[in-house]
Amino acid sequence: MLLTRLMRTKSLSQLAREAENHGDQGLKRALDLRALIAIGVGSTVGAGIFAMTGTAAADYAGPAIIISLLISAFGCALAALCYAEFAAMIPISGSSYTYAYATMGEFLAWIVGWNMVLEYMVSASTVAVSFTDYLQHLLGGLGLHVPHFLASAPVTYDAGWQLTGSLLNFPAVAIVLLCTWIAVIGIRESATVNNLIVLLKVVVILLFVGFGLSYVQPENWQPFIPANTGEVGAYGWSGIMRAAAYMFFAYIGFEAVSTAAQEAVNPQRDMPRGILISLLICTALYIALALVLTGMVKYTDISHEAPIANALHVANGALAWLSWVIDIGALVGFSSVILVMMVAQPRIFYSMARDGLLPPVFAKVHPVHKTPHINTWLTGIVTAAIAGIFPLRLLGELVSIGTLLAFSFVCIGVVWLRKTHPELPRPFRTPLVPFVPLAGAGLCVAQMLSLPPDTWWRLAIWLAIGCAIYFGYSFKNSKLAA
């Protein structure tokens, strides 16, 4: 009996009726294909391309970071094809959570949704901390700086918690709260701001690639695959695979497109296109930038701090002026990622509350802006607190595992639903089922297993809190329990 109740699912017809709710309590449909692509690119092109690409090349793969990017992109593409099928079939808010609810049952859907809460909040916090680093780099070029005690985490973790003497990472807190306010104003206004930000940072990346090509030295690409140092993950093929796992975080933004399904004007047509096109654009940008970066600077000399901006200084000073532009582009890029996270995560709470798994207050929509304003402010305040208190290293370790779990559930869900409901209309069909979804799930699980033990312990604690909430409130108040 208990197992049956845990496995209860929402029918596709019920989800379709919810998707047609355009009344006063419904979310406003305001996003066209271009806006959805911009959301995908905006949430993906950020910390990954401006910071993580350089670190992965310098520490793990060398010039073969290109192969790592292709491997990571392939894994994301498999998951994206599964997301696209669900997004066209189930065009309402909630993303992986909603898809799991329709296929695997309520409890697993709650686990997926609870992990997505962790994913979005910690992702936004991680990017906000990176925002502070680039801001300090930019201000340093002007002879200015934010005092250290107001621009770094007050605690650090290295074989135990330690105080740093800082008070708060104020710039990280400020950018999160600003993006939260923009998200509360309304999805149309958020989309407009995001479109402008995406355009600006893509132009900045193209400027780096265009000007940097003249300073590429082909000998810097030799050896293309550096010999392994004898340590697993330090160059060679093990380094390529480690870099691929490391760069996976840099691709996960496409998932944010599916969370806005209920606000898409034509979700059946535009959701699959938005997901796949945004992933393709980001892959092309990553590879172009990585080729130029590793061609301009020997991989052993790539800076860990602001690698793109510092690469321009290496070019005999001729492109030093462009480093300011890169700093601004990075700051804009980080801002757009935070904005998209602040739009996406509250809609997970919205979906859960609408299903009765969270209190009704989380399903309230602003009477004017038609956004889940309570959820957005709650998410923003918690995210700002995390960004202001905790260091980048600790936050970065928490991000990927929840995302990989959600991706694997969605991939398996496609196979499950094809078997249990083959008759359902599918405006977009994932090709080569079951190969594509099973391969996608396998790659996700493999990367989860490569993460350090501490990450698994933190995930276990987070899941324990989630289970306590589910069995203490959600199980009894679920609308499916009526």
CSV table of C-alpha atoms in Angstrom, one decimal:
chain,number,residue,atom,x,y,z
A,1,MET,CA,0.0,0.0,0.0
A,2,LEU,CA,2.8,2.4,1.0
A,3,LEU,CA,4.7,1.6,-2.2
A,4,THR,CA,1.6,2.2,-4.3
A,5,ARG,CA,1.1,5.6,-2.8
A,6,LEU,CA,4.8,6.5,-3.3
A,7,MET,CA,4.5,5.5,-7.0
A,8,ARG,CA,1.3,7.4,-7.8
A,9,THR,CA,1.7,9.4,-10.9
A,10,LYS,CA,-0.1,12.3,-12.6
A,11,SER,CA,-1.7,11.4,-15.9
A,12,LEU,CA,-0.8,13.2,-19.1
A,13,SER,CA,-4.4,14.4,-19.5
A,14,GLN,CA,-4.2,16.0,-16.1
A,15,LEU,CA,-1.0,17.7,-16.9
A,16,ALA,CA,-2.5,18.9,-20.2
A,17,ARG,CA,-5.4,20.5,-18.4
A,18,GLU,CA,-3.0,22.3,-16.1
A,19,ALA,CA,-1.1,23.5,-19.1
A,20,GLU,CA,-4.3,25.1,-20.5
A,21,ASN,CA,-4.8,27.2,-17.3
A,22,HIS,CA,-4.4,30.7,-18.6
A,23,GLY,CA,-6.5,32.4,-16.0
A,24,ASP,CA,-5.6,34.9,-13.3
A,25,GLN,CA,-3.8,32.2,-11.3
A,26,GLY,CA,-1.8,30.9,-14.2
A,27,LEU,CA,1.6,32.0,-15.4
A,28,LYS,CA,1.7,34.4,-18.3
A,29,ARG,CA,2.7,32.9,-21.8
A,30,ALA,CA,5.2,35.5,-23.1
A,31,LEU,CA,8.2,33.6,-24.4
A,32,ASP,CA,8.8,32.9,-28.0
A,33,LEU,CA,11.5,30.8,-29.6
A,34,ARG,CA,14.1,33.5,-29.5
A,35,ALA,CA,13.4,34.2,-25.8
A,36,LEU,CA,13.8,30.4,-25.0
A,37,ILE,CA,17.1,30.2,-26.9
A,38,ALA,CA,18.3,33.3,-25.0
A,39,ILE,CA,17.3,31.7,-21.7
A,40,GLY,CA,19.3,28.5,-22.6
A,41,VAL,CA,22.3,30.5,-23.8
A,42,GLY,CA,22.1,32.9,-21.0
A,43,SER,CA,22.1,30.2,-18.3
A,44,THR,CA,24.9,28.2,-20.0
A,45,VAL,CA,27.4,30.8,-21.1
A,46,GLY,CA,28.8,32.1,-17.9
A,47,ALA,CA,31.2,30.7,-15.3
A,48,GLY,CA,32.0,27.8,-17.7
A,49,ILE,CA,33.3,29.7,-20.6
A,50,PHE,CA,34.9,32.6,-18.7
A,51,ALA,CA,36.6,30.6,-16.0
A,52,MET,CA,36.2,26.8,-16.1
A,53,THR,CA,37.5,26.4,-19.7
A,54,GLY,CA,40.9,27.8,-18.7
A,55,THR,CA,41.2,25.7,-15.5
A,56,ALA,CA,40.2,22.5,-17.3
A,57,ALA,CA,42.8,23.1,-20.0
A,58,ALA,CA,45.6,24.1,-17.6
A,59,ASP,CA,45.1,21.3,-15.0
A,60,TYR,CA,43.6,18.4,-16.8
A,61,ALA,CA,43.6,18.2,-20.6
A,62,GLY,CA,45.8,20.8,-22.2
A,63,PRO,CA,44.8,21.6,-25.8
A,64,ALA,CA,42.8,18.4,-25.8
A,65,ILE,CA,40.2,20.4,-23.9
A,66,ILE,CA,38.5,20.4,-27.3
A,67,ILE,CA,37.9,16.7,-27.0
A,68,SER,CA,36.7,17.1,-23.5
A,69,LEU,CA,34.2,19.7,-24.6
A,70,LEU,CA,32.9,17.5,-27.3
A,71,ILE,CA,32.5,14.5,-24.9
A,72,SER,CA,30.7,16.7,-22.4
A,73,ALA,CA,28.5,18.2,-25.1
A,74,PHE,CA,27.6,14.7,-26.4
A,75,GLY,CA,26.4,13.6,-23.0
A,76,CYS,CA,24.3,16.8,-22.6
A,77,ALA,CA,23.0,16.3,-26.2
A,78,LEU,CA,21.7,12.9,-25.3
A,79,ALA,CA,19.9,14.3,-22.2
A,80,ALA,CA,18.7,17.3,-24.2
A,81,LEU,CA,17.0,15.0,-26.7
A,82,CYS,CA,15.1,13.3,-23.8
A,83,TYR,CA,14.3,16.7,-22.3
A,84,ALA,CA,12.9,17.8,-25.7
A,85,GLU,CA,10.5,14.9,-26.0
A,86,PHE,CA,9.1,15.6,-22.5
A,87,ALA,CA,9.1,19.4,-22.9
A,88,ALA,CA,6.9,19.0,-26.0
A,89,MET,CA,4.6,16.4,-24.4
A,90,ILE,CA,4.3,18.1,-21.0
A,91,PRO,CA,4.6,21.9,-21.6
A,92,ILE,CA,4.2,23.1,-18.0
A,93,SER,CA,6.5,24.5,-15.4
A,94,GLY,CA,8.7,22.1,-13.4
A,95,SER,CA,11.1,20.5,-15.9
A,96,SER,CA,12.6,17.2,-14.5
A,97,TYR,CA,10.3,17.3,-11.6
A,98,THR,CA,7.2,17.3,-13.7
A,99,TYR,CA,8.6,14.7,-16.1
A,100,ALA,CA,9.4,12.3,-13.2
A,101,TYR,CA,5.9,12.9,-11.7
A,102,ALA,CA,4.3,11.7,-15.0
A,103,THR,CA,6.5,8.6,-15.3
A,104,MET,CA,8.2,7.4,-12.1
A,105,GLY,CA,5.8,8.4,-9.4
A,106,GLU,CA,5.4,11.1,-6.7
A,107,PHE,CA,8.3,10.2,-4.4
A,108,LEU,CA,10.9,10.0,-7.1
A,109,ALA,CA,9.5,13.2,-8.5
A,110,TRP,CA,10.0,14.9,-5.1
A,111,ILE,CA,13.6,13.6,-4.9
A,112,VAL,CA,14.3,15.0,-8.4
A,113,GLY,CA,12.6,18.4,-7.6
A,114,TRP,CA,14.4,18.6,-4.2
A,115,ASN,CA,17.7,18.1,-5.9
A,116,MET,CA,16.9,20.7,-8.5
A,117,VAL,CA,16.3,23.2,-5.7
A,118,LEU,CA,19.9,22.5,-4.6
A,119,GLU,CA,21.2,22.7,-8.1
A,120,TYR,CA,19.7,26.1,-9.0
A,121,MET,CA,20.4,27.8,-5.6
A,122,VAL,CA,24.0,26.5,-5.4
A,123,SER,CA,24.7,27.2,-9.1
A,124,ALA,CA,23.5,30.8,-8.7
A,125,SER,CA,25.6,31.1,-5.5
A,126,THR,CA,28.7,29.7,-7.2
A,127,VAL,CA,28.4,32.1,-10.2
A,128,ALA,CA,27.8,35.0,-7.8
A,129,VAL,CA,31.1,34.3,-6.0
A,130,SER,CA,32.9,34.2,-9.4
A,131,PHE,CA,31.2,37.6,-10.1
A,132,THR,CA,33.1,39.0,-7.2
A,133,ASP,CA,36.5,37.7,-8.5
A,134,TYR,CA,36.0,39.3,-11.9
A,135,LEU,CA,34.7,42.5,-10.4
A,136,GLN,CA,37.9,42.8,-8.3
A,137,HIS,CA,40.0,42.1,-11.4
A,138,LEU,CA,38.2,44.9,-13.3
A,139,LEU,CA,38.4,47.4,-10.4
A,140,GLY,CA,42.1,46.5,-10.0
A,141,GLY,CA,42.8,47.8,-13.5
A,142,LEU,CA,41.2,51.1,-12.5
A,143,GLY,CA,43.2,51.3,-9.3
A,144,LEU,CA,40.2,50.5,-7.1
A,145,HIS,CA,39.0,47.5,-5.1
A,146,VAL,CA,36.3,46.4,-2.7
A,147,PRO,CA,37.9,45.9,0.8
A,148,HIS,CA,38.8,42.2,1.3
A,149,PHE,CA,36.6,41.8,4.4
A,150,LEU,CA,33.6,42.8,2.2
A,151,ALA,CA,34.5,40.7,-0.8
A,152,SER,CA,35.3,37.2,0.4
A,153,ALA,CA,33.7,34.4,2.3
A,154,PRO,CA,33.9,34.6,6.1
A,155,VAL,CA,34.5,30.9,6.4
A,156,THR,CA,36.5,28.3,4.5
A,157,TYR,CA,36.7,24.6,4.5
A,158,ASP,CA,40.0,22.7,4.3
A,159,ALA,CA,40.1,19.6,6.5
A,160,GLY,CA,37.7,21.5,8.8
A,161,TRP,CA,35.9,24.8,9.1
A,162,GLN,CA,38.0,27.9,9.6
A,163,LEU,CA,37.2,31.6,9.9
A,164,THR,CA,38.9,33.9,7.3
A,165,GLY,CA,38.4,37.2,9.1
A,166,SER,CA,36.1,38.5,6.4
A,167,LEU,CA,32.6,39.8,7.1
A,168,LEU,CA,30.7,39.0,3.9
A,169,ASN,CA,31.0,38.6,0.2
A,170,PHE,CA,29.0,41.8,-0.4
A,171,PRO,CA,29.2,42.0,-4.2
A,172,ALA,CA,27.9,38.4,-4.5
A,173,VAL,CA,25.0,39.2,-2.2
A,174,ALA,CA,24.2,42.4,-4.1
A,175,ILE,CA,24.1,40.8,-7.6
A,176,VAL,CA,21.9,37.9,-6.4
A,177,LEU,CA,19.4,40.3,-4.9
A,178,LEU,CA,19.4,42.6,-8.0
A,179,CYS,CA,18.7,39.6,-10.3
A,180,THR,CA,15.9,38.5,-7.9
A,181,TRP,CA,14.2,41.8,-8.1
A,182,ILE,CA,14.3,41.7,-11.9
A,183,ALA,CA,12.9,38.2,-11.9
A,184,VAL,CA,10.0,39.3,-9.6
A,185,ILE,CA,9.1,42.2,-12.0
A,186,GLY,CA,7.9,39.7,-14.6
A,187,ILE,CA,8.9,37.0,-17.0
A,188,ARG,CA,8.6,39.3,-20.0
A,189,GLU,CA,10.8,42.0,-18.5
A,190,SER,CA,13.2,39.3,-17.3
A,191,ALA,CA,13.3,37.8,-20.8
A,192,THR,CA,14.0,41.3,-22.4
A,193,VAL,CA,16.9,42.0,-20.0
A,194,ASN,CA,18.3,38.5,-20.6
A,195,ASN,CA,18.1,38.9,-24.4
A,196,LEU,CA,20.2,42.1,-24.2
A,197,ILE,CA,22.7,40.4,-21.8
A,198,VAL,CA,23.1,37.3,-24.0
A,199,LEU,CA,23.7,39.5,-27.1
A,200,LEU,CA,26.4,41.5,-25.3
A,201,LYS,CA,28.3,38.6,-23.9
A,202,VAL,CA,28.2,36.6,-27.2
A,203,VAL,CA,29.6,39.7,-28.9
A,204,VAL,CA,32.4,39.9,-26.3
A,205,ILE,CA,33.3,36.2,-26.9
A,206,LEU,CA,33.4,36.8,-30.6
A,207,LEU,CA,35.7,39.8,-30.1
A,208,PHE,CA,38.1,37.6,-28.1
A,209,VAL,CA,38.0,34.9,-30.8
A,210,GLY,CA,38.3,37.4,-33.7
A,211,PHE,CA,41.2,39.5,-32.2
A,212,GLY,CA,42.9,36.5,-30.6
A,213,LEU,CA,43.2,34.5,-33.8
A,214,SER,CA,45.9,36.9,-35.0
A,215,TYR,CA,48.0,35.9,-32.0
A,216,VAL,CA,47.5,32.1,-32.1
A,217,GLN,CA,50.8,30.2,-32.2
A,218,PRO,CA,50.2,26.6,-33.5
A,219,GLU,CA,53.1,25.3,-31.6
A,220,ASN,CA,51.1,26.0,-28.4
A,221,TRP,CA,48.8,23.1,-29.5
A,222,GLN,CA,51.7,20.7,-29.3
A,223,PRO,CA,51.4,18.1,-27.9
A,224,PHE,CA,47.7,18.2,-28.5
A,225,ILE,CA,47.2,15.5,-25.9
A,226,PRO,CA,49.9,16.0,-23.2
A,227,ALA,CA,51.4,12.8,-21.7
A,228,ASN,CA,49.9,11.8,-18.4
A,229,THR,CA,52.0,12.8,-15.4
A,230,GLY,CA,51.5,9.5,-13.7
A,231,GLU,CA,48.5,10.8,-11.7
A,232,VAL,CA,45.0,9.9,-12.7
A,233,GLY,CA,43.3,13.0,-14.2
A,234,ALA,CA,46.5,14.9,-14.9
A,235,TYR,CA,46.6,15.0,-18.7
A,236,GLY,CA,46.4,12.0,-21.0
A,237,TRP,CA,43.1,10.4,-21.7
A,238,SER,CA,42.2,10.2,-18.0
A,239,GLY,CA,42.8,14.0,-17.9
A,240,ILE,CA,40.5,14.4,-20.9
A,241,MET,CA,37.7,12.5,-19.2
A,242,ARG,CA,38.2,14.4,-15.9
A,243,ALA,CA,38.0,17.7,-17.8
A,244,ALA,CA,34.8,16.5,-19.5
A,245,ALA,CA,33.2,15.7,-16.2
A,246,TYR,CA,34.4,19.1,-14.9
A,247,MET,CA,33.0,21.0,-17.9
A,248,PHE,CA,29.6,19.2,-17.6
A,249,PHE,CA,28.5,22.0,-15.2
A,250,ALA,CA,29.3,24.5,-17.9
A,251,TYR,CA,26.6,22.9,-20.2
A,252,ILE,CA,23.7,22.3,-17.9
A,253,GLY,CA,22.0,25.6,-18.5
A,254,PHE,CA,19.8,24.2,-21.3
A,255,GLU,CA,17.7,22.6,-18.6
A,256,ALA,CA,16.5,26.0,-17.5
A,257,VAL,CA,14.6,26.3,-20.9
A,258,SER,CA,12.3,23.5,-19.9
A,259,THR,CA,11.3,25.1,-16.6
A,260,ALA,CA,9.7,27.9,-18.5
A,261,ALA,CA,7.5,25.6,-20.6
A,262,GLN,CA,4.2,27.0,-19.2
A,263,GLU,CA,5.3,30.5,-20.2
A,264,ALA,CA,6.2,29.6,-23.8
A,265,VAL,CA,3.8,30.9,-26.4
A,266,ASN,CA,4.0,27.7,-28.5
A,267,PRO,CA,5.7,25.1,-26.3
A,268,GLN,CA,5.1,22.0,-28.5
A,269,ARG,CA,7.0,23.6,-31.3
A,270,ASP,CA,9.5,25.9,-29.6
A,271,MET,CA,10.6,23.9,-26.5
A,272,PRO,CA,12.6,21.2,-28.4
A,273,ARG,CA,14.0,23.8,-30.7
A,274,GLY,CA,15.0,26.1,-27.9
A,275,ILE,CA,16.7,23.3,-25.9
A,276,LEU,CA,18.7,21.9,-28.9
A,277,ILE,CA,19.6,25.2,-30.5
A,278,SER,CA,20.9,26.8,-27.3
A,279,LEU,CA,23.0,23.7,-26.7
A,280,LEU,CA,24.5,23.9,-30.2
A,281,ILE,CA,25.3,27.6,-29.9
A,282,CYS,CA,27.0,27.1,-26.6
A,283,THR,CA,29.1,24.2,-27.8
A,284,ALA,CA,30.3,26.2,-30.8
A,285,LEU,CA,31.2,29.2,-28.6
A,286,TYR,CA,33.1,26.9,-26.1
A,287,ILE,CA,35.1,25.2,-28.8
A,288,ALA,CA,36.0,28.4,-30.6
A,289,LEU,CA,37.1,30.1,-27.4
A,290,ALA,CA,39.1,27.1,-26.2
A,291,LEU,CA,40.9,26.8,-29.5
A,292,VAL,CA,42.0,30.4,-29.4
A,293,LEU,CA,42.8,30.4,-25.7
A,294,THR,CA,45.1,27.4,-25.9
A,295,GLY,CA,46.6,28.7,-29.2
A,296,MET,CA,47.5,32.1,-27.7
A,297,VAL,CA,48.9,30.8,-24.4
A,298,LYS,CA,50.7,27.5,-23.7
A,299,TYR,CA,48.4,25.4,-21.6
A,300,THR,CA,50.9,25.3,-18.8
A,301,ASP,CA,50.8,29.1,-18.6
A,302,ILE,CA,47.1,29.6,-18.6
A,303,SER,CA,46.0,31.6,-15.5
A,304,HIS,CA,43.5,30.1,-13.1
A,305,GLU,CA,42.1,33.6,-12.3
A,306,ALA,CA,40.4,35.4,-15.1
A,307,PRO,CA,42.1,33.1,-17.8
A,308,ILE,CA,40.5,34.9,-20.8
A,309,ALA,CA,41.5,38.4,-19.7
A,310,ASN,CA,45.0,37.3,-18.7
A,311,ALA,CA,45.5,35.6,-22.1
A,312,LEU,CA,45.1,39.0,-23.8
A,313,HIS,CA,47.9,40.5,-21.6
A,314,VAL,CA,50.2,37.7,-22.8
A,315,ALA,CA,49.8,38.9,-26.4
A,316,ASN,CA,52.7,41.3,-26.1
A,317,GLY,CA,50.3,43.8,-24.5
A,318,ALA,CA,48.7,44.6,-27.8
A,319,LEU,CA,45.3,43.4,-26.7
A,320,ALA,CA,45.5,44.5,-23.1
A,321,TRP,CA,42.7,47.0,-23.7
A,322,LEU,CA,40.4,44.1,-24.6
A,323,SER,CA,40.8,42.6,-21.1
A,324,TRP,CA,38.6,45.3,-19.7
A,325,VAL,CA,35.9,44.3,-22.3
A,326,ILE,CA,36.3,40.7,-21.3
A,327,ASP,CA,36.0,41.5,-17.6
A,328,ILE,CA,32.8,43.4,-18.4
A,329,GLY,CA,31.5,40.6,-20.6
A,330,ALA,CA,32.3,38.0,-17.8
A,331,LEU,CA,30.4,40.1,-15.3
A,332,VAL,CA,27.4,40.4,-17.7
A,333,GLY,CA,27.6,36.7,-18.3
A,334,PHE,CA,27.6,35.8,-14.7
A,335,SER,CA,24.6,38.2,-14.1
A,336,SER,CA,22.6,36.5,-16.9
A,337,VAL,CA,23.2,33.1,-15.4
A,338,ILE,CA,22.1,34.2,-12.0
A,339,LEU,CA,19.0,35.9,-13.5
A,340,VAL,CA,18.0,32.7,-15.3
A,341,MET,CA,18.5,30.6,-12.1
A,342,MET,CA,16.3,33.1,-10.2
A,343,VAL,CA,13.6,32.7,-12.9
A,344,ALA,CA,13.9,28.9,-13.0
A,345,GLN,CA,14.1,27.7,-9.4
A,346,PRO,CA,11.0,29.4,-8.0
A,347,ARG,CA,9.0,27.7,-10.7
A,348,ILE,CA,10.0,24.3,-9.2
A,349,PHE,CA,8.5,25.4,-5.9
A,350,TYR,CA,5.5,26.7,-7.8
A,351,SER,CA,4.9,23.3,-9.4
A,352,MET,CA,5.4,21.4,-6.1
A,353,ALA,CA,3.0,23.6,-4.3
A,354,ARG,CA,0.4,23.3,-7.0
A,355,ASP,CA,0.6,19.5,-6.6
A,356,GLY,CA,0.1,19.9,-2.8
A,357,LEU,CA,3.7,18.8,-1.9
A,358,LEU,CA,4.5,22.2,-0.5
A,359,PRO,CA,2.2,24.7,1.4
A,360,PRO,CA,-0.3,26.7,-0.8
A,361,VAL,CA,1.6,29.9,-0.2
A,362,PHE,CA,4.3,28.7,-2.6
A,363,ALA,CA,1.7,28.5,-5.4
A,364,LYS,CA,0.7,32.1,-5.2
A,365,VAL,CA,1.3,34.3,-8.3
A,366,HIS,CA,1.7,38.1,-8.1
A,367,PRO,CA,-1.6,39.7,-9.2
A,368,VAL,CA,0.1,42.2,-11.5
A,369,HIS,CA,3.4,40.7,-12.6
A,370,LYS,CA,2.0,37.1,-12.8
A,371,THR,CA,5.2,35.6,-11.3
A,372,PRO,CA,5.7,33.4,-8.3
A,373,HIS,CA,7.0,36.4,-6.3
A,374,ILE,CA,7.1,34.7,-2.8
A,375,ASN,CA,9.1,31.8,-4.1
A,376,THR,CA,11.4,34.2,-6.0
A,377,TRP,CA,12.2,36.4,-3.0
A,378,LEU,CA,12.7,33.3,-0.8
A,379,THR,CA,15.0,31.7,-3.3
A,380,GLY,CA,16.9,35.0,-3.8
A,381,ILE,CA,17.4,35.6,-0.1
A,382,VAL,CA,18.7,32.1,0.6
A,383,THR,CA,20.9,32.1,-2.5
A,384,ALA,CA,22.3,35.5,-1.5
A,385,ALA,CA,23.1,34.2,2.0
A,386,ILE,CA,24.9,31.1,0.6
A,387,ALA,CA,26.9,33.3,-1.8
A,388,GLY,CA,27.8,35.7,0.9
A,389,ILE,CA,29.0,33.2,3.4
A,390,PHE,CA,30.5,30.1,1.7
A,391,PRO,CA,33.7,29.8,-0.5
A,392,LEU,CA,33.7,29.0,-4.2
A,393,ARG,CA,35.5,25.7,-3.8
A,394,LEU,CA,32.9,24.2,-1.5
A,395,LEU,CA,30.0,25.5,-3.6
A,396,GLY,CA,31.4,24.2,-6.8
A,397,GLU,CA,31.6,20.6,-5.4
A,398,LEU,CA,27.8,20.7,-4.6
A,399,VAL,CA,26.5,21.7,-8.0
A,400,SER,CA,26.8,18.8,-10.4
A,401,ILE,CA,25.6,15.7,-8.5
A,402,GLY,CA,21.9,16.9,-8.2
A,403,THR,CA,21.9,17.9,-11.9
A,404,LEU,CA,23.3,14.5,-13.0
A,405,LEU,CA,20.7,12.7,-10.9
A,406,ALA,CA,17.8,14.7,-12.5
A,407,PHE,CA,19.2,14.1,-16.0
A,408,SER,CA,19.5,10.4,-15.5
A,409,PHE,CA,15.9,10.2,-14.2
A,410,VAL,CA,14.6,12.1,-17.3
A,411,CYS,CA,16.5,9.8,-19.7
A,412,ILE,CA,15.1,6.7,-18.0
A,413,GLY,CA,11.7,8.3,-18.0
A,414,VAL,CA,11.6,8.5,-21.8
A,415,VAL,CA,12.1,4.7,-22.0
A,416,TRP,CA,9.6,4.1,-19.2
A,417,LEU,CA,6.9,6.2,-20.8
A,418,ARG,CA,7.5,4.7,-24.3
A,419,LYS,CA,6.8,1.2,-22.7
A,420,THR,CA,3.8,2.2,-20.5
A,421,HIS,CA,2.1,4.7,-22.8
A,422,PRO,CA,3.2,4.1,-26.4
A,423,GLU,CA,-0.1,5.6,-27.7
A,424,LEU,CA,0.5,9.1,-26.4
A,425,PRO,CA,1.1,11.9,-29.0
A,426,ARG,CA,4.7,13.0,-29.1
A,427,PRO,CA,5.2,16.3,-31.1
A,428,PHE,CA,9.0,15.6,-30.8
A,429,ARG,CA,10.3,12.0,-30.5
A,430,THR,CA,13.7,11.2,-29.0
A,431,PRO,CA,15.6,9.2,-31.8
A,432,LEU,CA,17.0,5.7,-31.4
A,433,VAL,CA,15.1,4.8,-28.2
A,434,PRO,CA,16.2,3.1,-26.0
A,435,PHE,CA,19.9,3.6,-27.0
A,436,VAL,CA,19.9,7.4,-26.7
A,437,PRO,CA,18.2,7.7,-23.3
A,438,LEU,CA,20.1,4.7,-21.8
A,439,ALA,CA,23.4,6.1,-23.1
A,440,GLY,CA,22.5,9.5,-21.6
A,441,ALA,CA,21.6,8.0,-18.2
A,442,GLY,CA,24.8,5.9,-18.3
A,443,LEU,CA,27.0,8.9,-18.9
A,444,CYS,CA,25.3,10.8,-16.1
A,445,VAL,CA,25.7,7.9,-13.6
A,446,ALA,CA,29.4,7.5,-14.6
A,447,GLN,CA,30.1,11.1,-13.9
A,448,MET,CA,28.3,10.9,-10.6
A,449,LEU,CA,30.5,8.1,-9.5
A,450,SER,CA,33.6,10.2,-10.4
A,451,LEU,CA,32.7,12.8,-7.8
A,452,PRO,CA,34.5,12.8,-4.4
A,453,PRO,CA,33.0,11.1,-1.4
A,454,ASP,CA,32.3,14.4,0.5
A,455,THR,CA,29.9,15.4,-2.3
A,456,TRP,CA,27.9,12.2,-1.8
A,457,TRP,CA,27.8,12.8,2.0
A,458,ARG,CA,26.4,16.3,1.4
A,459,LEU,CA,23.9,15.0,-1.1
A,460,ALA,CA,22.8,12.4,1.5
A,461,ILE,CA,22.2,15.1,4.1
A,462,TRP,CA,20.2,17.2,1.7
A,463,LEU,CA,18.1,14.1,0.7
A,464,ALA,CA,17.5,13.3,4.3
A,465,ILE,CA,16.1,16.8,4.9
A,466,GLY,CA,14.0,16.4,1.7
A,467,CYS,CA,12.6,13.0,2.9
A,468,ALA,CA,11.7,14.5,6.3
A,469,ILE,CA,9.7,17.2,4.5
A,470,TYR,CA,8.0,14.8,2.2
A,471,PHE,CA,6.9,12.3,4.8
A,472,GLY,CA,6.1,15.0,7.3
A,473,TYR,CA,4.0,17.2,5.0
A,474,SER,CA,3.9,16.3,1.3
A,475,PHE,CA,2.8,12.6,1.5
A,476,LYS,CA,-0.4,13.6,3.4
A,477,ASN,CA,-1.2,16.8,1.6
A,478,SER,CA,-0.6,15.7,-2.0
A,479,LYS,CA,-3.5,16.4,-4.3
A,480,LEU,CA,-3.2,12.8,-5.5
A,481,ALA,CA,-3.9,11.6,-2.0
A,482,ALA,CA,-7.4,13.0,-2.1
